[in-house]
Coordinates of C-alpha atoms and ligand atoms in Angstrom, one line a residue:
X424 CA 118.9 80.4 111.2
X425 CA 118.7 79.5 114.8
X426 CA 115.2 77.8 115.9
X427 CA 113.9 80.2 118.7
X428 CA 110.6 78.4 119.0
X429 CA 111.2 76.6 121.9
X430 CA 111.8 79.6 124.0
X431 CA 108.9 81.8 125.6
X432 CA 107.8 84.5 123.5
X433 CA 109.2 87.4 125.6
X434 CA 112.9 85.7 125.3
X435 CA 112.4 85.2 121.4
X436 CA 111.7 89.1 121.5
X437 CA 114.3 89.9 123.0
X438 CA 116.9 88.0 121.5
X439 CA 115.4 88.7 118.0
X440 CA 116.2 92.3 119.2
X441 CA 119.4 91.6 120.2
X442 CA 120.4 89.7 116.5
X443 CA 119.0 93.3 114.8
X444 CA 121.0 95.4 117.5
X445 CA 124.2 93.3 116.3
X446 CA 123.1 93.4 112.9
X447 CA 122.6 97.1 113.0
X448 CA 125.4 97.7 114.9
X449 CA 127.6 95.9 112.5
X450 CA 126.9 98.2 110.0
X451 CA 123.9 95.8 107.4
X452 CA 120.7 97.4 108.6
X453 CA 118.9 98.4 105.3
X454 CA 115.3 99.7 105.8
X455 CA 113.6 100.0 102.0
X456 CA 111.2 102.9 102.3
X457 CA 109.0 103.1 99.0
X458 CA 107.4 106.6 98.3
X459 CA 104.3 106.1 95.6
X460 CA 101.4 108.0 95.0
X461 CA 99.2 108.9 91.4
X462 CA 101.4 112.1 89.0
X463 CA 101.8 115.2 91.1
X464 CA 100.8 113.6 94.4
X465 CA 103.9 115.2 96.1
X466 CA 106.2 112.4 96.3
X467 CA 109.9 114.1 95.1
X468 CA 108.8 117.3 97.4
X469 CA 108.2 114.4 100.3
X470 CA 111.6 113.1 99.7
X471 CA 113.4 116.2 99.4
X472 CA 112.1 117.6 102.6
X473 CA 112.3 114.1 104.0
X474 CA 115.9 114.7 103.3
X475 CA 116.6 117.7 104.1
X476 CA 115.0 117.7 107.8
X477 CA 116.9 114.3 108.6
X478 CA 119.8 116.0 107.6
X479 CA 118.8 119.3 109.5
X480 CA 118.0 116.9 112.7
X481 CA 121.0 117.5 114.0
X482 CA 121.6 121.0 114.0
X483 CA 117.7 121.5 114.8
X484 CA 115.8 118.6 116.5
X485 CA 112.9 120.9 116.7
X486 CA 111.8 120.1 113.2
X487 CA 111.0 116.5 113.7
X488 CA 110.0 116.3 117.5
X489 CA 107.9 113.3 116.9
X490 CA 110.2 111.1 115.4
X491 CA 111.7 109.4 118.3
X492 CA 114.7 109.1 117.5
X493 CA 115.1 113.0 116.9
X494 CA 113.0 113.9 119.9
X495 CA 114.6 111.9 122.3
X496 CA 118.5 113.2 121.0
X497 CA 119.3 109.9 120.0
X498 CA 120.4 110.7 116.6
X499 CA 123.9 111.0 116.5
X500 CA 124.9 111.4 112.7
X501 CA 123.4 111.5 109.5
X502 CA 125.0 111.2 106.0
X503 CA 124.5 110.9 102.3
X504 CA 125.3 107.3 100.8
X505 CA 127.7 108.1 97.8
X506 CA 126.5 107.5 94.1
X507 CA 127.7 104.5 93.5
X508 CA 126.1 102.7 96.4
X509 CA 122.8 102.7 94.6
X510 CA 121.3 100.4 91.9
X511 CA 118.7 102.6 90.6
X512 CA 119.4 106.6 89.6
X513 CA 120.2 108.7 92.2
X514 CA 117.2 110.5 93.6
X515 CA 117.9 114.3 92.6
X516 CA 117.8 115.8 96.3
X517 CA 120.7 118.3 95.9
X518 CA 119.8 119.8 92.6
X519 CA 115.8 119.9 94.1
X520 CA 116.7 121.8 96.9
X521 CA 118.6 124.1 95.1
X522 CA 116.0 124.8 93.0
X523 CA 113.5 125.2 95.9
X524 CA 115.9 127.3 97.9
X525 CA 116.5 129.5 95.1
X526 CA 116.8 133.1 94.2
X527 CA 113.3 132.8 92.5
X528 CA 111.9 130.0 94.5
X529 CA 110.5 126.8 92.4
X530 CA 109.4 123.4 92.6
X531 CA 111.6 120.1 91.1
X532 CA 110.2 119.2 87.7
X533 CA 108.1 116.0 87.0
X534 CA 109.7 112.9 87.4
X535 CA 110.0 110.5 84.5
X536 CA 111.6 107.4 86.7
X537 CA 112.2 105.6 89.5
X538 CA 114.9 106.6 91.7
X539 CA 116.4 105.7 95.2
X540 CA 118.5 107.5 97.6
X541 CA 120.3 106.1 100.9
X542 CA 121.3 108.3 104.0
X543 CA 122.9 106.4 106.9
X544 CA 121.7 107.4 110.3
X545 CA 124.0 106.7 113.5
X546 CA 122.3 106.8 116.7
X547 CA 122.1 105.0 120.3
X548 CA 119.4 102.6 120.4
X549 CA 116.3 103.1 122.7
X550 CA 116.8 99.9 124.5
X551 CA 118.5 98.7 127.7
X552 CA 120.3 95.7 125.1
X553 CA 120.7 97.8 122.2
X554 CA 122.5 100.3 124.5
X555 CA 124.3 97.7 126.1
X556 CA 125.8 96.0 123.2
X557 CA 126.2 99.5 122.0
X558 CA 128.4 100.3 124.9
X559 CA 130.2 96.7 125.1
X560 CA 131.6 97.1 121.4
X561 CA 132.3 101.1 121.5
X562 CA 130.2 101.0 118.3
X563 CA 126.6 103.5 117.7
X564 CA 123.9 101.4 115.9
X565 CA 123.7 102.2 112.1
X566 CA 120.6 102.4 110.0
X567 CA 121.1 102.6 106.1
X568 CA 117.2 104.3 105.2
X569 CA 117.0 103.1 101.2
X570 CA 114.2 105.5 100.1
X571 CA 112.6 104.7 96.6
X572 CA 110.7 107.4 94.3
X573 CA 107.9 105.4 91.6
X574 CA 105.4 106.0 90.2
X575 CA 101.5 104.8 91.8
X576 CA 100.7 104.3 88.2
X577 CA 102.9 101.3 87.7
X578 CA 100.8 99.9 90.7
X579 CA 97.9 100.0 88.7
X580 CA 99.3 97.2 86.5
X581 CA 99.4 94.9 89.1
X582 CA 95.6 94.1 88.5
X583 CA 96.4 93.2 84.3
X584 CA 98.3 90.5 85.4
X585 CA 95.4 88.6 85.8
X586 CA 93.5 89.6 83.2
X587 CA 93.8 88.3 79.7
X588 CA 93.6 90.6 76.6
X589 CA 90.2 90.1 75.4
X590 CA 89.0 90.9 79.4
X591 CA 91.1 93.8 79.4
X592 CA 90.1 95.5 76.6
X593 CA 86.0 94.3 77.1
X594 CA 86.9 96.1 80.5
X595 CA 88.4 99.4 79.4
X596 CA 86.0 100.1 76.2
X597 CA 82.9 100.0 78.5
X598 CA 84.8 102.7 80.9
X599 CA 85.4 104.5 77.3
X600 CA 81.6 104.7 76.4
X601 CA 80.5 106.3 79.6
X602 CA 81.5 110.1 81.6
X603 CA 84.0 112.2 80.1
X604 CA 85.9 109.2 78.5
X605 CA 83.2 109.1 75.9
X606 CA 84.5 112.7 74.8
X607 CA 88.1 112.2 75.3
X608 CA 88.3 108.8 73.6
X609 CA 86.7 109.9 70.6
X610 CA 89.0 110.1 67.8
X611 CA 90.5 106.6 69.1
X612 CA 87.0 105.2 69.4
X613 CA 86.6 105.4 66.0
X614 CA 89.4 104.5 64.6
X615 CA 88.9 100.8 66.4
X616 CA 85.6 100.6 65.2
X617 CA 87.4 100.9 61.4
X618 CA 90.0 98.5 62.9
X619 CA 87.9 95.1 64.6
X620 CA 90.8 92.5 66.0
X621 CA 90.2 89.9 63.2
X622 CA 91.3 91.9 60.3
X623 CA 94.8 90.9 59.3
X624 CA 98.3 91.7 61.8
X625 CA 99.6 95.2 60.9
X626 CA 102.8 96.7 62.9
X627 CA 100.8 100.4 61.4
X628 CA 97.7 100.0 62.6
X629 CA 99.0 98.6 66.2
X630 CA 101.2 101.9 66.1
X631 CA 98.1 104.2 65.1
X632 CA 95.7 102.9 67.6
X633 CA 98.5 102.9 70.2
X634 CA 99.0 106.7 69.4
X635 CA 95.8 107.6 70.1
X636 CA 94.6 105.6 73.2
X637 CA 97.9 107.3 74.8
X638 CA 97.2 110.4 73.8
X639 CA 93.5 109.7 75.4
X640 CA 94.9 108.3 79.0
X641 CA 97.2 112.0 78.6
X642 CA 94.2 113.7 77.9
X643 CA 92.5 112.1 80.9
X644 CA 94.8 112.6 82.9
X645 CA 96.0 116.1 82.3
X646 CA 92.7 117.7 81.5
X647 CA 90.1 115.9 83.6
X648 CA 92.1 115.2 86.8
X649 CA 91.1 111.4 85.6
X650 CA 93.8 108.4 87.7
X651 CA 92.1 104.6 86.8
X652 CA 94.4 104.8 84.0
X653 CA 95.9 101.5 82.8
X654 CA 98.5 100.7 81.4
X655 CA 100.9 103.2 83.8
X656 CA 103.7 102.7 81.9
X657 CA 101.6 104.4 78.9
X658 CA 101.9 107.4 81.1
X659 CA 105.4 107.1 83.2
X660 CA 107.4 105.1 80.6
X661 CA 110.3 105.5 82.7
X662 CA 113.8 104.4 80.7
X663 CA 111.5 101.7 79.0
X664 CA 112.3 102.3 75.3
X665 CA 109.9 102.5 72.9
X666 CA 109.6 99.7 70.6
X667 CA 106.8 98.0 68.6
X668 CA 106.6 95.3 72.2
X669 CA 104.6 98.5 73.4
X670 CA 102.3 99.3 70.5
X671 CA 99.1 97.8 71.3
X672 CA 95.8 99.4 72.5
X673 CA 92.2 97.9 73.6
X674 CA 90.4 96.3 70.6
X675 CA 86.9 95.8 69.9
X676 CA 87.1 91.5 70.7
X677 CA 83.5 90.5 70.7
X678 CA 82.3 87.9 73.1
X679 CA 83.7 84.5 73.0
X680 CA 82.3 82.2 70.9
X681 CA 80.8 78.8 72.5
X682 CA 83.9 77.2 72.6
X683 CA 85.3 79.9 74.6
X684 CA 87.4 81.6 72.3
X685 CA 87.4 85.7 71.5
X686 CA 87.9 86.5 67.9
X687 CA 90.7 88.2 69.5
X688 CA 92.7 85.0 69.4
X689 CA 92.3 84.2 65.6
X690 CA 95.9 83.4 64.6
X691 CA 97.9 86.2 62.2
X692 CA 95.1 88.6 63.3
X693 CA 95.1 92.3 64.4
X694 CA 94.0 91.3 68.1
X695 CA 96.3 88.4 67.9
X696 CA 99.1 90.5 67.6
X697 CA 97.8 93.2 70.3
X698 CA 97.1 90.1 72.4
X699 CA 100.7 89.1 72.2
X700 CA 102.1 92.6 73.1
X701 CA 99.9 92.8 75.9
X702 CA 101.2 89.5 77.1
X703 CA 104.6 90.5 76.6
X704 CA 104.0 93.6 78.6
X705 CA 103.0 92.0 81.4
X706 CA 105.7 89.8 81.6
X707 CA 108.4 91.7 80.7
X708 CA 107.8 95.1 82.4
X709 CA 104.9 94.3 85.0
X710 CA 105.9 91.1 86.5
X711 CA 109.9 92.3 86.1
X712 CA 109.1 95.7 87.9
X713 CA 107.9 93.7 91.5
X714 CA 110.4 91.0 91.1
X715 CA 113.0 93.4 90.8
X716 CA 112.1 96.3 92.9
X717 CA 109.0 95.6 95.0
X718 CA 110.3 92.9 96.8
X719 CA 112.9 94.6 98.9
X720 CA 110.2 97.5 99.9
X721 CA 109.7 96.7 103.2
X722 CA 107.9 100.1 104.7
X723 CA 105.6 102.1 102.0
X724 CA 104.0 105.0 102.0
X725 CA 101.1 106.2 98.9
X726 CA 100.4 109.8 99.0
X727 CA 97.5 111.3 97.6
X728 CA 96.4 114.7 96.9
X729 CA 93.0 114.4 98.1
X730 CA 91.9 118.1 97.9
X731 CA 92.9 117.8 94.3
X732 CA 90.6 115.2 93.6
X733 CA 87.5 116.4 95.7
X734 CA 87.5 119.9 93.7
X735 CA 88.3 118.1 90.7
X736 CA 84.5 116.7 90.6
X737 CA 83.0 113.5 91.1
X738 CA 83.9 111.6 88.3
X739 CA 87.6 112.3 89.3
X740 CA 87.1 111.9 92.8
X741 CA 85.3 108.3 91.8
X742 CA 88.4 108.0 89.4
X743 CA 91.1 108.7 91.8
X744 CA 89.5 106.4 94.6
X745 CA 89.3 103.3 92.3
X746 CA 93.0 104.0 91.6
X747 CA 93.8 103.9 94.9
X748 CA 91.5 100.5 95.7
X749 CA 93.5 98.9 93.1
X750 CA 97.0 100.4 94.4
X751 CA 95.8 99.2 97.7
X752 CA 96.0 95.4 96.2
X753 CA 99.4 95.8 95.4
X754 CA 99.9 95.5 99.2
X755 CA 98.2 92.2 98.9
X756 CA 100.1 89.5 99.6
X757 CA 97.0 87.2 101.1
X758 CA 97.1 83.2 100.2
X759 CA 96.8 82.6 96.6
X760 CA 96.9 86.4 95.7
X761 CA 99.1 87.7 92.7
X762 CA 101.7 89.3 94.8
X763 CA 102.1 86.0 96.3
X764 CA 102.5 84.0 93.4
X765 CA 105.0 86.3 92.5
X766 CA 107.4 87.3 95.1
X767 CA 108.7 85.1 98.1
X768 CA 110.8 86.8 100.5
X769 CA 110.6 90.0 102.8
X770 CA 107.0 92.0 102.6
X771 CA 105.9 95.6 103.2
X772 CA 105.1 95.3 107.0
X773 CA 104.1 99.0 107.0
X774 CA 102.0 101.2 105.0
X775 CA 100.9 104.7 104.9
X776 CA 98.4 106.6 103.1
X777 CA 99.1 110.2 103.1
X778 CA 96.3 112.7 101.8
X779 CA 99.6 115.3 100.7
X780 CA 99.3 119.6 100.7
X781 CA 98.0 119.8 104.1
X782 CA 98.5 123.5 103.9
X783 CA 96.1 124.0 101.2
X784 CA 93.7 123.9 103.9
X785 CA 93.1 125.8 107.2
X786 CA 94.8 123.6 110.5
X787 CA 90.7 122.9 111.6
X788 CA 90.5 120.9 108.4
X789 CA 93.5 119.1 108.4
X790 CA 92.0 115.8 110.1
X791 CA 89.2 116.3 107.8
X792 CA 91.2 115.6 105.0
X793 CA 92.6 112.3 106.4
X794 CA 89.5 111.1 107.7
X795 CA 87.8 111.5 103.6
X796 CA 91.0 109.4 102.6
X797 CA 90.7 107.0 105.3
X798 CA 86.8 106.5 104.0
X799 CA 87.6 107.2 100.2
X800 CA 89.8 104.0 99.9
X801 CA 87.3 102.4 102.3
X802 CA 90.7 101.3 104.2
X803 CA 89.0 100.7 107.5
X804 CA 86.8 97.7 105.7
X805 CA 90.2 96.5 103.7
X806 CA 92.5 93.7 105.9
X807 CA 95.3 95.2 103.3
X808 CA 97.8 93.5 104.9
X809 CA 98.8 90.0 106.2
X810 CA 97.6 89.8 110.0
X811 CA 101.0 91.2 111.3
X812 CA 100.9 94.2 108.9
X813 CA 100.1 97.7 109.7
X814 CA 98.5 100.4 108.1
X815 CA 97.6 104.2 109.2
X816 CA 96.5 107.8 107.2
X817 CA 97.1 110.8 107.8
X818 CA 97.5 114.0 106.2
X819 CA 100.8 115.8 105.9
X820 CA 102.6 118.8 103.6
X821 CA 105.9 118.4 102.9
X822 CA 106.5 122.0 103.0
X823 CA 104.3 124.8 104.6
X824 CA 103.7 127.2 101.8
X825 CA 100.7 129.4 103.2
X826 CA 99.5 131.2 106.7
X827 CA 96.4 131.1 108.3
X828 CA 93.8 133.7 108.0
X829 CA 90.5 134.5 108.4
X830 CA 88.1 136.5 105.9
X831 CA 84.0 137.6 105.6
X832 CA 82.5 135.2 103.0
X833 CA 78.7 136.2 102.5
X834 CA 78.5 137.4 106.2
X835 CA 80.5 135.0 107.8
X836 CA 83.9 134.7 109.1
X837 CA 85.7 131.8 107.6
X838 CA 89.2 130.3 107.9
X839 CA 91.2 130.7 104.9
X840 CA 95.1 130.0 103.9
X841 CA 97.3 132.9 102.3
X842 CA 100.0 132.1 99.7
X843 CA 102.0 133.7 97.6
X844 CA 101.4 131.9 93.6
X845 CA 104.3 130.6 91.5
X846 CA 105.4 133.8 89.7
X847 CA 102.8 136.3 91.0
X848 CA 103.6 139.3 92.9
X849 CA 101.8 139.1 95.7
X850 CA 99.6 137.0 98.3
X851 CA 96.4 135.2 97.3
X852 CA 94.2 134.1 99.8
X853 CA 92.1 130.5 99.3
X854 CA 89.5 129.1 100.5
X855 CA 88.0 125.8 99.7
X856 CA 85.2 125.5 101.8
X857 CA 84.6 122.6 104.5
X858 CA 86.1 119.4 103.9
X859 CA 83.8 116.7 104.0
X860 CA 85.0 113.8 105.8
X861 CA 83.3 111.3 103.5
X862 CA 83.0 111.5 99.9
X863 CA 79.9 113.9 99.2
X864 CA 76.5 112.7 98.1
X865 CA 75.6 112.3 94.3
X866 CA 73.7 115.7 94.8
X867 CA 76.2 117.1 96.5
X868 CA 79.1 117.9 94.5
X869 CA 80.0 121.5 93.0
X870 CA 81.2 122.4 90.0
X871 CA 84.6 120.7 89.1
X872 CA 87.6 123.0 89.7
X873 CA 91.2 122.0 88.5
X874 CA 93.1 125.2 88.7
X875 CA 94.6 124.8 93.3
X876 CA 97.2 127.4 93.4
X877 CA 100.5 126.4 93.3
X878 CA 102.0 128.2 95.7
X879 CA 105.8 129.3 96.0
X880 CA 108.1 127.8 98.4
X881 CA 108.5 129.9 101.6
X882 CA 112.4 131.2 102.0
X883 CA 114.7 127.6 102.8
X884 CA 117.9 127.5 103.7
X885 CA 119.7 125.2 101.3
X886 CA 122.2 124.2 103.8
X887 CA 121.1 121.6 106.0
X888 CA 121.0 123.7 109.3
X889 CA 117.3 124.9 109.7
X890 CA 115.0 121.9 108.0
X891 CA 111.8 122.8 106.7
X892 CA 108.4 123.9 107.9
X893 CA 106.3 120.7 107.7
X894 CA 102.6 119.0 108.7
X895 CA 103.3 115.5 109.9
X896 CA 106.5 114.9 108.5
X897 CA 107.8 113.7 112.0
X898 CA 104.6 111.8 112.6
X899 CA 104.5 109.7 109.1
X900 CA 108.2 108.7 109.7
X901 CA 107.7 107.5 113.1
X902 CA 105.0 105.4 112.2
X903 CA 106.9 104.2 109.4
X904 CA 110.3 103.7 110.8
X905 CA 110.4 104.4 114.7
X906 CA 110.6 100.5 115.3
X907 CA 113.9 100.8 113.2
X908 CA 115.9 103.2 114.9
X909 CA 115.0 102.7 118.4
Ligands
GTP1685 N1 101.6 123.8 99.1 C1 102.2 122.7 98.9 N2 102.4 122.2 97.7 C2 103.1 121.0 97.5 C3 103.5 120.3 98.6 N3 104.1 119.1 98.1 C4 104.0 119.2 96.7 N4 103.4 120.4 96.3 C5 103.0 120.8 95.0 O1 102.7 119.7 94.2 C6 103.5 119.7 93.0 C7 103.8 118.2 92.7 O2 104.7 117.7 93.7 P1 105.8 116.7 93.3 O3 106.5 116.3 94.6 O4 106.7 117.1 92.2 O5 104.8 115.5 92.9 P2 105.2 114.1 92.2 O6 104.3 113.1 92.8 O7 106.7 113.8 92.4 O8 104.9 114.4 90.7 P3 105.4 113.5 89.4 O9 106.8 113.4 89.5 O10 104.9 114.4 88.3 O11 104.6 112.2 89.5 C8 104.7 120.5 93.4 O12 105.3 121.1 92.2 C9 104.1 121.6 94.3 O13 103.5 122.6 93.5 C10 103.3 120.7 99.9 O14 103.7 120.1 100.9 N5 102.6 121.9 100.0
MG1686 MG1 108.1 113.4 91.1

C-alpha cells in the first residue's frame, strides 16, 4: 500500500480515484450489494426488477433516468456473470421473470436461502481521469455488481451473541406472558412449566419444546404479522440441516443464585444441555454467517413493508419497529461493538432503508410512507454508521402493479389505487386511508387488518428490452452505487 498521507487531501482524492479507475478498468471492481429485509418485505421482486431494468438499460434508458450512469448514456454493456462465478446459489432471476412475465402472471415463491447474483456493467467513467485512462488503454471501466438475497431475520441474531442463555430465555418468556404471545405460546408455555431446566438432560424433551416454540415464532409470524422473532434461523433455516445442535428452546432458568449462577447451569441438566445448544448456535451459524458472508457486503439495503405493518395493528407495528432497531445494529461497527469484535476488514459504507410496495398507496402518500419509516426506526436519532458512513430512506415498488384513482368515501373524494388481485377477474380498487408520517398515538390505531391485496403483475416483457415500471428504483441504486460507476 502506498502512504498517500503526506500529500494534500485533494491530490490523495484524486489519485485514490485514479488507483480505482485502473482497478476498474482492469477488470477487479467487485461492489457487494446486500438486499435484506423481514419475510415478504420484497426483496427477490427488488432483485428481479433490479435485474431486469439494468439489463433493459440499454435498450431503454428511460427506465432508470436517475441512476447516473443510465441517465447520462454512460452505460455501455451489461451482462450476466455465469454460474460458476458465484460462491453462494445462484439468485433465480431467469426462472422469476418468467414466472412474472407469464401467461397467468405470478409472483416468485418464498425464498428459503441466501443467494447472490453478479452482472458486469461496462461503461465510461464520469470523470476527466477516469475517461482519460479510459481512452489511453482503449479499455471501458468494468464494475462486477455482486448482489446478495438474505434473510433480515438472521440479522436478528446478531443481538444473541451477547447474550448468555439464561438472559435469553429470562428475556423471551417475559415477551411470551404479555400481547398476543400469551395466546400463541400457549401450548409451549405449558409444557416448560412441566419441563423447569434442572430436571435431568433429555435429547426428547429438548426436541418437544423445540417443536413447539417453532411452531409459536410460525404462528407469530404468519398469523399476527409479529417480526421480533429470535432465533431467525428457526424461521429461515436456509440449507442448515436439522440436527439435535438445533433443538433447544427458552427455559424457565430462575434467577441466579448469590453466587451468580442460574439453575440453568447445573451440570447433566435440561437447561445445561439447551445452554450448550444455544452456545453452539451462536457460534456455529451466527458468528459463521457475518464472518463468512457479511463482511464483503460493502453497500446494503433493508426493505420493509411498512404499510403491512401499520394495518397490521400496533402490536405488529411495535413488533416490526423493534426488529428493525435491532437489524439496524447489525450495521454497527462502533468501538468495542460486536460487529467489531468480529469482523476486520472492508464495512458497509452505505445503507438504505426502503419502506417497499409504494404502489399500494396513492403517489400523494408516497413520501408519507418514508417519512413513518424514517421515524419508526427512529434512524434520524441513530449514528448507525461509523462517521464516514451513509444512510438514507425512501420508499420504492419494485414493480407498479395498480393505477391511480379517485372515489366518493362518506362524501368525500379520496385518492385510491386500482389493481387487478392474484387470480381474480377483475380490478379492485383500495384504499388505506392517510398515512401517518409517525407511528399513531396509543388511541389511535384501528382495527388490525392483515389481508393487502396482492395484486397481479402488470403485462412484462420477459426479454430484456422494455424494463419495468418502478417507484425509486433509479433513485435507491444511485444512492447506493452512483459513486461506483461514475
Ligand atoms: N404491488 C406490489 N407488490 C409487491 C412488490 N414487491 C413485492 N410485492 C408483493 O410482495 C410479495 C413478497 O415479495 P418477495 O419479493 O417475494 O418478498 P421476499 O422478501 O423475497 O419474501 P421471502 O422470500 O418470503 O422472505 C410478492 O409476492 C408480491 O405479492 C411491489 O413492488 N409492488
Ligand atoms: Mg424472497
Amino acid at each position: 500500500m502506498i502512504n498517500l498521507s503526506w500529500l494534500p487531501p485533494i491530490v490523495v482524492q484524486a489519485s485514490e480515484r485514479l488507483a480505482s479507475n485502473l482497478g476498474e478498468l482492469a477488470g477487479g471492481a467487485t461492489v457487494w450489494l446486500a438486499v435484506t429485509g423481514l419475510s415478504r418485505s420484497g426483496k427477490t421482486v427488488f432483485i428481479t426488477s433490479l435485474i431486469h431494468n439494468l439489463l433493459s438499460a440499454l435498450h431503454n434508458p428511460y427506465r432508470m433516468p436517475l441512476l447516473g450512469v443510465v441517465g447520462e448514456r454512460r452505460l455501455l454493456s451489461t451482462s450476466l456473470e455465469s454460474e460458476s462465478a458465484h460462491r453462494l446459489p445462484r439468485f433465480p432471476y431467469l426462472r422469476n421473470i418468467e414466472k412474472m412475465a407469464g401467461q397467468f402472471p405470478d409472483w416468485p415463491a418464498r425464498t428459503t436461502d441466501i443467494s447472490e447474483i453478479g452482472l458486469k456493467l461496462r461503461f465510461t467513467p464520469a470523470n476527466t481521469i477516469g475517461r482519460l485512462v479510459s481512452e489511453v488503454t482503449g479499455t471501458p471501466a468494468t464494475v462486477t455488481l455482486r448482489v446478495v438475497d438474505y434473510p433480515g431475520e438472521w440479522l436478528l441474531d446478531l443481538a444473541l451473541l451477547d447474550q448468555s442463555f439464561a438472559d435469553w430465555s429470562r428475556a423471551t418468556l417475559r415477551l411470551f406472558r404479555g400481547g398476543a404471545r400469551a395466546e400463541i405460546g400457549r401450548d409451549f408455555l405449558t409444557f416448560i412449566a412441566q419441563h423447569r431446566s434442572r430436571e435431568p438432560a433429555s435429547d426428547e424433551i429438548a426436541k418437544q419444546a423445540h417443536d413447539l416454540y417453532c411452531a409459536c415464532l410460525f404462528k407469530a409470524r404468519d398469523e399476527h404479522a409479529l417480526a421480533y422473532l429470535q432465533p431467525g434461523r428457526f424461521l429461515c433455516r436456509g440449507t442448515l440441516p436439522d440436527g439435535p445442535y438445533l433443538w433447544f428452546a427458552p427455559l424457565e432458568v430462575g434467577e441466579e443464585n448469590p453466587a451468580g449462577i442460574a439453575e440453568s447451569t447445573a451440570p447433566h441438566s435440561l437447561g445445561a444441555l439447551m445452554a450448550e445448544r444455544f452456545e453452539g448456535y451462536k457460534r456455529e451459524v451466527v458468528s459463521r454467517f457475518y464472518e463468512d458472508h457479511f463482511r464483503h457486503y460493502s453497500r446494503q439495503i433493508v426493505l420493509v413493508d411498512v404499510l403491512r405493518a401499520l394495518l397490521a395493528g400496533r402490536e405488529a407495528f411495535e413488533d416490526t419497529r423493534r426488529a428493525i432497531a435491532t437489524m439496524v445494529e447489525s450495521f454497527r461497527y462502533g468501538h468495542g461493538g460486536i460487529l467489531s469484535k468480529l469482523l476486520l476488514g472492508p464495512h458497509i459504507d452505505r445503507t438504505l432503508f426502503a419502506a417497499t410496495k409504494a404502489d399500494h398507496v396513492p403517489d400523494i402518500q408516497r413520501d408519507h410512507l418514508a417519512a413513518l419509516l424514517r421515524n419508526m426506526a427512529a434512524l434520524p436519532a441513530l449514528d448507525v454508521m461509523s462517521s464516514h458512513a451513509k444512510l438514507d430512506v425512501t420508499a420504492i415498488a419494485s414493480v407498479i402493479c395498480t393505477a391511480e384513482d379517485s372515489q366518493v368515501i362518506d362524501g368525500h373524494r379520496v385518492q385510491v389505487v386500482v389493481g387487478r388481485p392474484v387470480g381474480a377477474k377483475s380490478q379492485s380498487k383500495f384504499f388505506v386511508g392517510n398515512v401517518p408520517i409517525r407511528p399513531p398515538r396509543a388511541d389511535a390505531w384501528a382495527s388490525p387488518f392483515l389481508n393487502v391485496p396482492v395484486f397481479e403483475p402488470p403485462a412484462l416483457d420477459p426479454a430484456p428490452i422494455e424494463g419495468i415500471a418502478h417507484i425509486n428504483l433509479d433513485l435507491a441504486l444511485e444512492f447506493l452505487l452512483g459513486d461506483r460507476l461514475r
